[in-house]
mmCIF file of C-alpha atoms in Angstrom:
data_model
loop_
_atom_site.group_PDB
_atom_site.id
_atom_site.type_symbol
_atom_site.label_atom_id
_atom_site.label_comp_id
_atom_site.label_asym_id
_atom_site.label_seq_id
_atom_site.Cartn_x
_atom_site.Cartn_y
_atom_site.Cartn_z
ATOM 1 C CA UNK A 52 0.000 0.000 0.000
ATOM 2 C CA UNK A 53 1.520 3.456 -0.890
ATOM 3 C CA UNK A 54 1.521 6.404 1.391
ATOM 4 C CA UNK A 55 0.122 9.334 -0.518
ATOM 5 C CA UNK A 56 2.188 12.459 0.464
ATOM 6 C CA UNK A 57 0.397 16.144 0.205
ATOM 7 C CA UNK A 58 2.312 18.920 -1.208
ATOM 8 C CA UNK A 59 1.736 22.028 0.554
ATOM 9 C CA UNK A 60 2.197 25.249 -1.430
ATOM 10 C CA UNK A 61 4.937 27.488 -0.885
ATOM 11 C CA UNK A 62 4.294 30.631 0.550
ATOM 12 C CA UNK A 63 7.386 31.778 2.286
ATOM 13 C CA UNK A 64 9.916 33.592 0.958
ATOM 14 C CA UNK A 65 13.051 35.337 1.945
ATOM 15 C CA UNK A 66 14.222 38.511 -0.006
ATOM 16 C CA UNK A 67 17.978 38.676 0.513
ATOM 17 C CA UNK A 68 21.101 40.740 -0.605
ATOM 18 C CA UNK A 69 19.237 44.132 0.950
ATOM 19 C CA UNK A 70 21.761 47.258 1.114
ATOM 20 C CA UNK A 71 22.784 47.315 5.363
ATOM 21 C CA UNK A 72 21.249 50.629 5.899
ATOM 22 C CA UNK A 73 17.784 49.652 5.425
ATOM 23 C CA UNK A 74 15.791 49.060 8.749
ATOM 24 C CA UNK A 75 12.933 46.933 9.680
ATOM 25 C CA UNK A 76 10.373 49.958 8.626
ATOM 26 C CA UNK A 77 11.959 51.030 5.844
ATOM 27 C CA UNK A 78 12.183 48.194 3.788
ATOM 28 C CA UNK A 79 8.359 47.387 4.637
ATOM 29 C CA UNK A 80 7.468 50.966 3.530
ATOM 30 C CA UNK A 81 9.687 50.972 0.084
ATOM 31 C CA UNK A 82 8.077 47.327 -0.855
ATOM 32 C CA UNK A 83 4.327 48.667 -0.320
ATOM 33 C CA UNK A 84 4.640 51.432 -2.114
ATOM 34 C CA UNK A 85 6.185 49.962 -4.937
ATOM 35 C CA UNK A 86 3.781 46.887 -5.249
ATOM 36 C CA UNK A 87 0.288 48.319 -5.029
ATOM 37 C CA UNK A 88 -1.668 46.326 -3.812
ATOM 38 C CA UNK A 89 0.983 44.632 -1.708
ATOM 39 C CA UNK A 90 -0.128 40.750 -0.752
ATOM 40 C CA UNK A 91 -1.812 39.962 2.033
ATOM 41 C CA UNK A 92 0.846 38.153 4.784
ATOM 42 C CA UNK A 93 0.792 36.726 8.162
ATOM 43 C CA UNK A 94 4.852 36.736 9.024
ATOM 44 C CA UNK A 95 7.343 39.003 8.687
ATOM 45 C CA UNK A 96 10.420 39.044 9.539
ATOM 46 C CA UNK A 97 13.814 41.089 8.946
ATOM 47 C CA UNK A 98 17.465 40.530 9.769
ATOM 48 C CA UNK A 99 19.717 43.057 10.113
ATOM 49 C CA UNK A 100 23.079 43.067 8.641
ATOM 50 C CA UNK A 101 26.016 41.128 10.870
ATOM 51 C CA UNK A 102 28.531 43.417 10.768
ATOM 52 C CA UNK A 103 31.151 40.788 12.079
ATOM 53 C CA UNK A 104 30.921 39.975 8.171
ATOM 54 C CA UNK A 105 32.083 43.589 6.819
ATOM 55 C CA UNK A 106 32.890 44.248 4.118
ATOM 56 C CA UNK A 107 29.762 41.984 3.267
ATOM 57 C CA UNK A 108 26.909 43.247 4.933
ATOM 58 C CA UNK A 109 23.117 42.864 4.037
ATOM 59 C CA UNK A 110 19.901 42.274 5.384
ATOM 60 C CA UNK A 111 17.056 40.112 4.894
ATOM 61 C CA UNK A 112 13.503 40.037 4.644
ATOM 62 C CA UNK A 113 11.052 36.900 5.646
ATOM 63 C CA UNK A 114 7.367 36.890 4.352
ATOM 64 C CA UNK A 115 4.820 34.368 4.433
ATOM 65 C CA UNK A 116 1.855 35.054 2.305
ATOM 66 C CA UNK A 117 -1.442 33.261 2.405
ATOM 67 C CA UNK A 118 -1.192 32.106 -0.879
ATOM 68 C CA UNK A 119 1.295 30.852 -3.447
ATOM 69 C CA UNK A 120 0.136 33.319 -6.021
ATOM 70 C CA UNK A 121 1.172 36.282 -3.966
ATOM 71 C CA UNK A 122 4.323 35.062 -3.310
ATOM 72 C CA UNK A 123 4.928 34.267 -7.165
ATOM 73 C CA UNK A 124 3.823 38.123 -7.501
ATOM 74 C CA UNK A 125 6.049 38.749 -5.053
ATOM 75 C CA UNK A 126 9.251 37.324 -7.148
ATOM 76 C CA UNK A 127 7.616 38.537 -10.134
ATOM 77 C CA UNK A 128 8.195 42.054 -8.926
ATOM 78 C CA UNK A 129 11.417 42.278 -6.587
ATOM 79 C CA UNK A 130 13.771 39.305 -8.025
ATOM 80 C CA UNK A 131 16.790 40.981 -9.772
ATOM 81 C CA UNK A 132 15.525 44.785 -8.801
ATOM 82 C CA UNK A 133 18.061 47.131 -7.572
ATOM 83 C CA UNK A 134 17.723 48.403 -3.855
ATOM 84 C CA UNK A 135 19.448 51.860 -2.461
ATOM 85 C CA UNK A 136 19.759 52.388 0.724
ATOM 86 C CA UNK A 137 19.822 55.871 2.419
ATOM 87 C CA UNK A 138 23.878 55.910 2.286
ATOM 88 C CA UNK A 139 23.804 55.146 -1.182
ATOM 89 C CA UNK A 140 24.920 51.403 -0.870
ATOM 90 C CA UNK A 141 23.209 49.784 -3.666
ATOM 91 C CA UNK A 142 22.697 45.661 -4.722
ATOM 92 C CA UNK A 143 20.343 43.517 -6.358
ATOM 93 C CA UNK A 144 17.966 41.869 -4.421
ATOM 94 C CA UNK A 145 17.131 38.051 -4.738
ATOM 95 C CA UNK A 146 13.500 37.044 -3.600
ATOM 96 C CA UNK A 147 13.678 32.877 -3.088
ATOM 97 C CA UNK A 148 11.549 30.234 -1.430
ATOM 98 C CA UNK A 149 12.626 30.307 2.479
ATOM 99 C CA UNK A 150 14.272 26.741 2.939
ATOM 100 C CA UNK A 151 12.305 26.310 6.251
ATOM 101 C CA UNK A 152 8.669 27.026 5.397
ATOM 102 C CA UNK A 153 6.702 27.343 8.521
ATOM 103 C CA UNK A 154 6.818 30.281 10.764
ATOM 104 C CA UNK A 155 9.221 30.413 13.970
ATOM 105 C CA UNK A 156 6.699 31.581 15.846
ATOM 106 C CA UNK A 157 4.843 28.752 15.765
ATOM 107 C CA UNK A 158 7.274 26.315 16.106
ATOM 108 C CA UNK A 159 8.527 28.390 19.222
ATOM 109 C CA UNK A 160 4.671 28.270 20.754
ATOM 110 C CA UNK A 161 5.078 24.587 20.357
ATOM 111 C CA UNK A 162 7.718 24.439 22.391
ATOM 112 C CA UNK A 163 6.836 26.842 25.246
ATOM 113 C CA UNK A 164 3.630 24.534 25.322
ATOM 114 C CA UNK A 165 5.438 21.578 25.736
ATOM 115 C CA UNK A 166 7.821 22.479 28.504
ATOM 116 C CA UNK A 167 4.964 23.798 30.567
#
């Protein structure tokens, strides 16, 4: 007897290779102005850039949409587009499918439940 496996869609992505002076704020505010109407998400999350890795520095951004079309959008739009920061520091961003899918939150809830 075979075990029939689901495929869940992919709705989490990670835009990488952001310019270090963004902040938290103002990449959220450059994104939804430039996609109008921005997707609808549930997660977000950005790192800031480690600057233990200078002269490399960037940030990231973590979204999880409710549904694969938005996050295809998503690429569509900001894969390969050119980001300046507010010192000038420019690079092209790269918008890919986050490797772990489900939301940290979560999994953290899971585990404060458990240990209680």
């Amino acid at each position: 007897m075979a075990v029939e496996k689901t495929v869940k869609e992919r709705s989490k992505v990670v835009l990488r290779h952001i310019p270090p002076g963004f902040t938290s704020e103002s990449l959220l505010q450059l994104l939804t102005d430039t996609l109008s109407p921005f997707p609808e998400y549930d997660f977000y999350h950005f790192c800031p850039p480690d600057y233990s890795l200078a002269p490399y520095l960037s940030c990231r951004g973590y979204f999880n949409f409710l549904n694969a079309e938005s996050a295809f959008r998503f690429k569509e739009k900001f894969d390969n587009q050119k980001f300046i920061d507010s010192n000038k520091v420019q690079s092209v961003g790269i918008v890919e499918y986050a490797p772990f899918q489900k939301n940290s939150e979560t999994i953290l809830k899971k585990m404060l439940d458990l240990v209680q």
